[in-house]
mmCIF file of C-alpha atoms in Angstrom:
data_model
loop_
_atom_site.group_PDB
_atom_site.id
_atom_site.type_symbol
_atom_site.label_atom_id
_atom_site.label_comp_id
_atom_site.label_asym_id
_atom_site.label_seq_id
_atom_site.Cartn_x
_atom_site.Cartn_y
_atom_site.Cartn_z
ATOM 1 C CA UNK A 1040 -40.787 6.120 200.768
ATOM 2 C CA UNK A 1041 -40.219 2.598 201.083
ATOM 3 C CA UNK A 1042 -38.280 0.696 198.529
ATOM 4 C CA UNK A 1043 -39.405 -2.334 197.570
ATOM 5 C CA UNK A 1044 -39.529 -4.737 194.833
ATOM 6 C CA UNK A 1045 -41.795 -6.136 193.094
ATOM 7 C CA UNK A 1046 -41.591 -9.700 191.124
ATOM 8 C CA UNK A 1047 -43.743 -12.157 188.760
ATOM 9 C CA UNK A 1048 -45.294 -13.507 192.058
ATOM 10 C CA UNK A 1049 -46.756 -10.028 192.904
ATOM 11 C CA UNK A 1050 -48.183 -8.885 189.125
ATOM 12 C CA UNK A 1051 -49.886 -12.538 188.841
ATOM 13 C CA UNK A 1052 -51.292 -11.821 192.731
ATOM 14 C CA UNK A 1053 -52.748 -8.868 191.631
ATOM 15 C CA UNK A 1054 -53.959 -10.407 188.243
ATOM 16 C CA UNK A 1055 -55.422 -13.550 190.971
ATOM 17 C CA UNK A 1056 -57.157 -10.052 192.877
ATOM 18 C CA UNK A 1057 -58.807 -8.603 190.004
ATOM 19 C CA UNK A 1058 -60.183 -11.789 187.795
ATOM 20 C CA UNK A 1059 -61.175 -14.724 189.373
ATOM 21 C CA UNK A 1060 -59.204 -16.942 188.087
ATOM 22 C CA UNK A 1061 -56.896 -19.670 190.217
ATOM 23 C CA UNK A 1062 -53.311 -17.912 191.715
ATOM 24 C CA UNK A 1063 -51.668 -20.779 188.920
ATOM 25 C CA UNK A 1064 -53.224 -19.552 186.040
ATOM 26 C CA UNK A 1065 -52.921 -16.211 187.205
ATOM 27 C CA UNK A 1066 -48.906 -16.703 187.146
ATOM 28 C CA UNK A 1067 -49.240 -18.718 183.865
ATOM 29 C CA UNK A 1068 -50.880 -15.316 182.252
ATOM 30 C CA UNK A 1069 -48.423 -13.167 183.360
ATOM 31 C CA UNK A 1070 -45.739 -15.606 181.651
ATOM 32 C CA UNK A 1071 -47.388 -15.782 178.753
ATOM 33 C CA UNK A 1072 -47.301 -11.823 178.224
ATOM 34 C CA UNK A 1073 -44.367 -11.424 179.163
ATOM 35 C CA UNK A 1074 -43.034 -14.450 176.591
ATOM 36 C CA UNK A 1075 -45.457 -12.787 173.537
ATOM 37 C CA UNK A 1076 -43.497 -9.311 174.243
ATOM 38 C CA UNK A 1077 -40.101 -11.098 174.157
ATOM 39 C CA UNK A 1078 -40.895 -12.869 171.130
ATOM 40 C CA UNK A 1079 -41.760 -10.095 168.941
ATOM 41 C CA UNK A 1080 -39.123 -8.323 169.964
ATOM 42 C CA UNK A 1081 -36.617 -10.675 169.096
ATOM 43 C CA UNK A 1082 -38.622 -10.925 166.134
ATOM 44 C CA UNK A 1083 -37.331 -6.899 165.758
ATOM 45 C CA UNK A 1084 -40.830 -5.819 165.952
ATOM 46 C CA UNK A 1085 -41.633 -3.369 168.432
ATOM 47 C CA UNK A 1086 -43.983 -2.994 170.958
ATOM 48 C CA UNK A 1087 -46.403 -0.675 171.918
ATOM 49 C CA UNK A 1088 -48.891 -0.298 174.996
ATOM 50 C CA UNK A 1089 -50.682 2.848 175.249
ATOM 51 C CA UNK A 1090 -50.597 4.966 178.122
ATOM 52 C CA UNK A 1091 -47.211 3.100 178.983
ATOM 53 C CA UNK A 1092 -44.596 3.027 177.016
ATOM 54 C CA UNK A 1093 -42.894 1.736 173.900
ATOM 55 C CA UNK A 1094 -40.347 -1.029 173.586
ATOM 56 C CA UNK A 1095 -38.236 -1.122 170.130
ATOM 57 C CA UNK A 1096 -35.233 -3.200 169.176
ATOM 58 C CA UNK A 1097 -32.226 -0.800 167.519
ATOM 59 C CA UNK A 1098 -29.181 -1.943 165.664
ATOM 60 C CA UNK A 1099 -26.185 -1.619 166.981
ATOM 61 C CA UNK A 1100 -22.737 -1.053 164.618
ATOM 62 C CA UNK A 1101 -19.284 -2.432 165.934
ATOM 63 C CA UNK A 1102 -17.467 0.071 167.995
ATOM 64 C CA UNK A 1103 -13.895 -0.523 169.144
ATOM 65 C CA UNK A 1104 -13.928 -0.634 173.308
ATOM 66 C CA UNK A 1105 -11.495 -1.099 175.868
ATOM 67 C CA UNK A 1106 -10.591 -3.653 178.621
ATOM 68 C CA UNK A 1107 -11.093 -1.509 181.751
ATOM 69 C CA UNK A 1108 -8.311 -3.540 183.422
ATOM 70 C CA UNK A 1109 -6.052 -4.241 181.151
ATOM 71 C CA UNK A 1110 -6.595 -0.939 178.645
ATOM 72 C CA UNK A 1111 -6.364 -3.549 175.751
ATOM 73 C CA UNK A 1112 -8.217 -2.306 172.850
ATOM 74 C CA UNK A 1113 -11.764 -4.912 172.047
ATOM 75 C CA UNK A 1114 -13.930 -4.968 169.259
ATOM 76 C CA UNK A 1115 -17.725 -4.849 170.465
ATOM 77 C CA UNK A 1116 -19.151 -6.439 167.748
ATOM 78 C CA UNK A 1117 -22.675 -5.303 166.148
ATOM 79 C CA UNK A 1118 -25.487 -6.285 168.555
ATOM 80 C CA UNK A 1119 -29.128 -5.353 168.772
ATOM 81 C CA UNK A 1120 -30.415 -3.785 171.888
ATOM 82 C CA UNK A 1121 -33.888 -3.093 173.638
ATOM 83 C CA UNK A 1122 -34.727 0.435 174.811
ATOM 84 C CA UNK A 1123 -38.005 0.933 176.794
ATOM 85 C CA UNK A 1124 -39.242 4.544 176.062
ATOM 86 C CA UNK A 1125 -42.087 5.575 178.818
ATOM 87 C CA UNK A 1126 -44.794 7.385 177.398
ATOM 88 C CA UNK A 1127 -46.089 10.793 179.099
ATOM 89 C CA UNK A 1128 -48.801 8.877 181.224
ATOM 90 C CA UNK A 1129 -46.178 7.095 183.058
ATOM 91 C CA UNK A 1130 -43.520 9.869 183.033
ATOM 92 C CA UNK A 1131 -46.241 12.059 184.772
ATOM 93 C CA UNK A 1132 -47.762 9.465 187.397
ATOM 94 C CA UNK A 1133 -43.782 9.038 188.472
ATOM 95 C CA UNK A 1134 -43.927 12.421 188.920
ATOM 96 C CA UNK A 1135 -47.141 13.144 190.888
ATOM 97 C CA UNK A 1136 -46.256 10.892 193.657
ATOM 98 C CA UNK A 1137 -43.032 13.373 194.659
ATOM 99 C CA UNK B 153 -47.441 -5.017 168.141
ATOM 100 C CA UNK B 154 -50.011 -2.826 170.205
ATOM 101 C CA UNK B 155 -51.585 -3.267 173.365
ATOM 102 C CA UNK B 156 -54.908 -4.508 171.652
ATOM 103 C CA UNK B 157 -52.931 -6.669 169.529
ATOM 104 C CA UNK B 158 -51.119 -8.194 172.186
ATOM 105 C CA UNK B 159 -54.562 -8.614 173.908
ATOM 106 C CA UNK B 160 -55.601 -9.988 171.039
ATOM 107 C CA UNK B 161 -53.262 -12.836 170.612
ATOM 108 C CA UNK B 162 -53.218 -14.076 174.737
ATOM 109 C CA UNK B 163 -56.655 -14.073 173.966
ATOM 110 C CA UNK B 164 -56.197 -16.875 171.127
ATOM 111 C CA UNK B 165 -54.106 -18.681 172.938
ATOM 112 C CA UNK B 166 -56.822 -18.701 176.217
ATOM 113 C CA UNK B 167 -59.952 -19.514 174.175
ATOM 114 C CA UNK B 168 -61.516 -20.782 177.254
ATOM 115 C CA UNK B 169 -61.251 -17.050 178.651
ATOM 116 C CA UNK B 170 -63.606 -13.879 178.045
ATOM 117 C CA UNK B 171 -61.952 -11.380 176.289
ATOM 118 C CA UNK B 172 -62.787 -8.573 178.557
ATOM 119 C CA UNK B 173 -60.925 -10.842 181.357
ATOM 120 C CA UNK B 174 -58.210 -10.723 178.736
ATOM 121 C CA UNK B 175 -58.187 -7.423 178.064
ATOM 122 C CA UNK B 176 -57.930 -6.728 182.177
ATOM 123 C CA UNK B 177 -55.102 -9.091 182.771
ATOM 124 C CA UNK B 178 -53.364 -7.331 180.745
ATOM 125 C CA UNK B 179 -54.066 -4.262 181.494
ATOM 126 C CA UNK B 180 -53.617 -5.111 185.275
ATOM 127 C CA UNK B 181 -49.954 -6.330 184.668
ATOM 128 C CA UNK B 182 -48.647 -2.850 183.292
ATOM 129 C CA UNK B 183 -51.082 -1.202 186.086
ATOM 130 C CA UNK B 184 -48.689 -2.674 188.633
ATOM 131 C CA UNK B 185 -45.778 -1.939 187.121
ATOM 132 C CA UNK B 186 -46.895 1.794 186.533
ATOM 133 C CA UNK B 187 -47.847 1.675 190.637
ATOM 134 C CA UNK B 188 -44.891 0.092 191.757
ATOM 135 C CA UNK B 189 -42.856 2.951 189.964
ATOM 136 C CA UNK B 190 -44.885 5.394 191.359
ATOM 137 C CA UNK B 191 -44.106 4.541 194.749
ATOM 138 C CA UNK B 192 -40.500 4.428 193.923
ATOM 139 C CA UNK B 193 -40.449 0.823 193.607
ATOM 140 C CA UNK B 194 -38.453 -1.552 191.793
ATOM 141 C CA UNK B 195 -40.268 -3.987 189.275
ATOM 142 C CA UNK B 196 -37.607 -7.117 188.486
ATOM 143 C CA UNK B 197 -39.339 -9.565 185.613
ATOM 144 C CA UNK B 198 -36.046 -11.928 185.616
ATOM 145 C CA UNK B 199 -35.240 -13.151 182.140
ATOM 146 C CA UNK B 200 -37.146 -9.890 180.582
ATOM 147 C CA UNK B 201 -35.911 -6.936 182.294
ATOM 148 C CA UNK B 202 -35.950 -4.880 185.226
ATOM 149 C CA UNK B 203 -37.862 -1.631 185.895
ATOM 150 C CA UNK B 204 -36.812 1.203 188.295
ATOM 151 C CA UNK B 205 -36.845 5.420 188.334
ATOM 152 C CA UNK B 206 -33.737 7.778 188.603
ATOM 153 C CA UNK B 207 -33.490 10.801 189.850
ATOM 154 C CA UNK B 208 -32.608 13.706 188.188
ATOM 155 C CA UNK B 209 -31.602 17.065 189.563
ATOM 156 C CA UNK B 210 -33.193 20.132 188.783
ATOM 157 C CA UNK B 211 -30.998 22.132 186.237
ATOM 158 C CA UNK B 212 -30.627 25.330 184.396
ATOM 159 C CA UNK B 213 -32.409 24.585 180.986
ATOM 160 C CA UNK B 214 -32.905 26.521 177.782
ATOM 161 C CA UNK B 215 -36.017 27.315 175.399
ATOM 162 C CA UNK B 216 -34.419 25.630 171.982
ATOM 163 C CA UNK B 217 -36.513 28.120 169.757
ATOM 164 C CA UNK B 218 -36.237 31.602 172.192
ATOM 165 C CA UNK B 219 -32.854 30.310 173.551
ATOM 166 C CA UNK B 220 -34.215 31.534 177.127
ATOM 167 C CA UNK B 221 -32.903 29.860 180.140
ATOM 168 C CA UNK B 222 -35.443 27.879 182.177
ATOM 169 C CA UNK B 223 -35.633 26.190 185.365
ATOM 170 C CA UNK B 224 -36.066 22.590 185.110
ATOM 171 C CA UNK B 225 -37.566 20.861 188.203
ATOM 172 C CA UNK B 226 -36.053 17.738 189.687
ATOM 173 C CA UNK B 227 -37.708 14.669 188.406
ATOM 174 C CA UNK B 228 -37.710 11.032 188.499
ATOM 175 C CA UNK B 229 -37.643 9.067 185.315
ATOM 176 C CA UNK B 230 -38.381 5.591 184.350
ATOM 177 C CA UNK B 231 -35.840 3.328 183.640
ATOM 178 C CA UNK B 232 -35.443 -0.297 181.854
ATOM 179 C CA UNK B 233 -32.371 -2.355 181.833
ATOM 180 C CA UNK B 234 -33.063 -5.762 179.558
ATOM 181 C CA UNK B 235 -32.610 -8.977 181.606
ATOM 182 C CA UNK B 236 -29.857 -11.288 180.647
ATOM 183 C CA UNK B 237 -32.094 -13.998 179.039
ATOM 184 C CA UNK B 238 -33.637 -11.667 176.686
ATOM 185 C CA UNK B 239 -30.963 -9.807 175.846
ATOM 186 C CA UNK B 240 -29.196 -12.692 174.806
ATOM 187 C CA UNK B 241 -31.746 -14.213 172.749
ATOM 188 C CA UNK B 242 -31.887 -10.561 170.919
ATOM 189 C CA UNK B 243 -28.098 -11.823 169.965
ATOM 190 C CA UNK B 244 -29.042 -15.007 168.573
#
């Protein structure tokens, strides 16, 4: 199987493909999804698109960690953090193909 | 936020737009990234995140009510990793 990546430029081609809209305002949609997710997420709100998967902001307490070089002791300090959970569509469809 | 309510507000801000169209951009978008992982691609979104699968070998599991061991298949899961920008704005 080959492994290949895809970008922006390829989700707003296939966007361009399926409505017929210009390959620029194609792009400029996909932007503008991807900026609505972001910003209710840093809002702390989650997000939630069926058949997909969810994406949810957690809370993160301080935890002492160490310098891998050095062995020094760090404080990480609180932080929030994304997680994407995949819902049982996708989890399946990754599976079907092998 | 849910998919329809994310539909919902691109739509707003694209009043010029039908909102069936919107409702297949959108829909579209997280088509292609479902694909892509399907094939065993990669899906990079710099500044939101990255999506790719990992492989997981099959193991020895066990029934958590009979306590029965089980086989459990290899698999490949999704996986997300936040992109730099966003995780930084999260730390704002």
């Amino acid at each position: 199987m080959a492994e290949g990546t895809v970008t922006r430029a390829d989700l707003g081609e296939a966007v361009y493909q399926e409505v017929g809209l210009s390959r620029n305002e194609s792009m400029d949609l996909v932007e503008m999804v991807l900026q609505e997710m972001s910003d209710t997420l840093v809002k702390g709100e989650m997000v939630k698109i069926s058949s997909f998967g969810t994406f949810s902001v957690r809370q993160k307490g301080q935890r002492v960690g160490r310098n891998p070089k050095t062995g020094e002791e760090v404080p990480i300090l609180p932080r929030r953090v994304l997680t994407f959970r995949a819902s049982h569509v996708l989890k399946n469809r990754i599976n079907k193909g092998g | 936020m849910t998919k329809s309510e994310l539909i919902q507000r691109i739509a707003e801000m694209n009043p010029h737009l039908y909102h069936r169209d919107v409702e297949r951009i959108v829909s579209t978008i997280f088509e292609e990234i479902a694909e892509a992982l399907s094939r065993g691609d990669r899906v990079e979104l710099r500044g939101f995140g990255a999506f790719s699968t990992k492989q997981r070998d099959s193991r020895v599991g066990r029934n958590p009510r009979t306590g029965e061991a089980v086989q459990v298949e290899a698999k490949s899961v999704p996986y997300f990793k936040t992109g730099k920008q966003l995780r930084e704005r999260l730390n704002e």
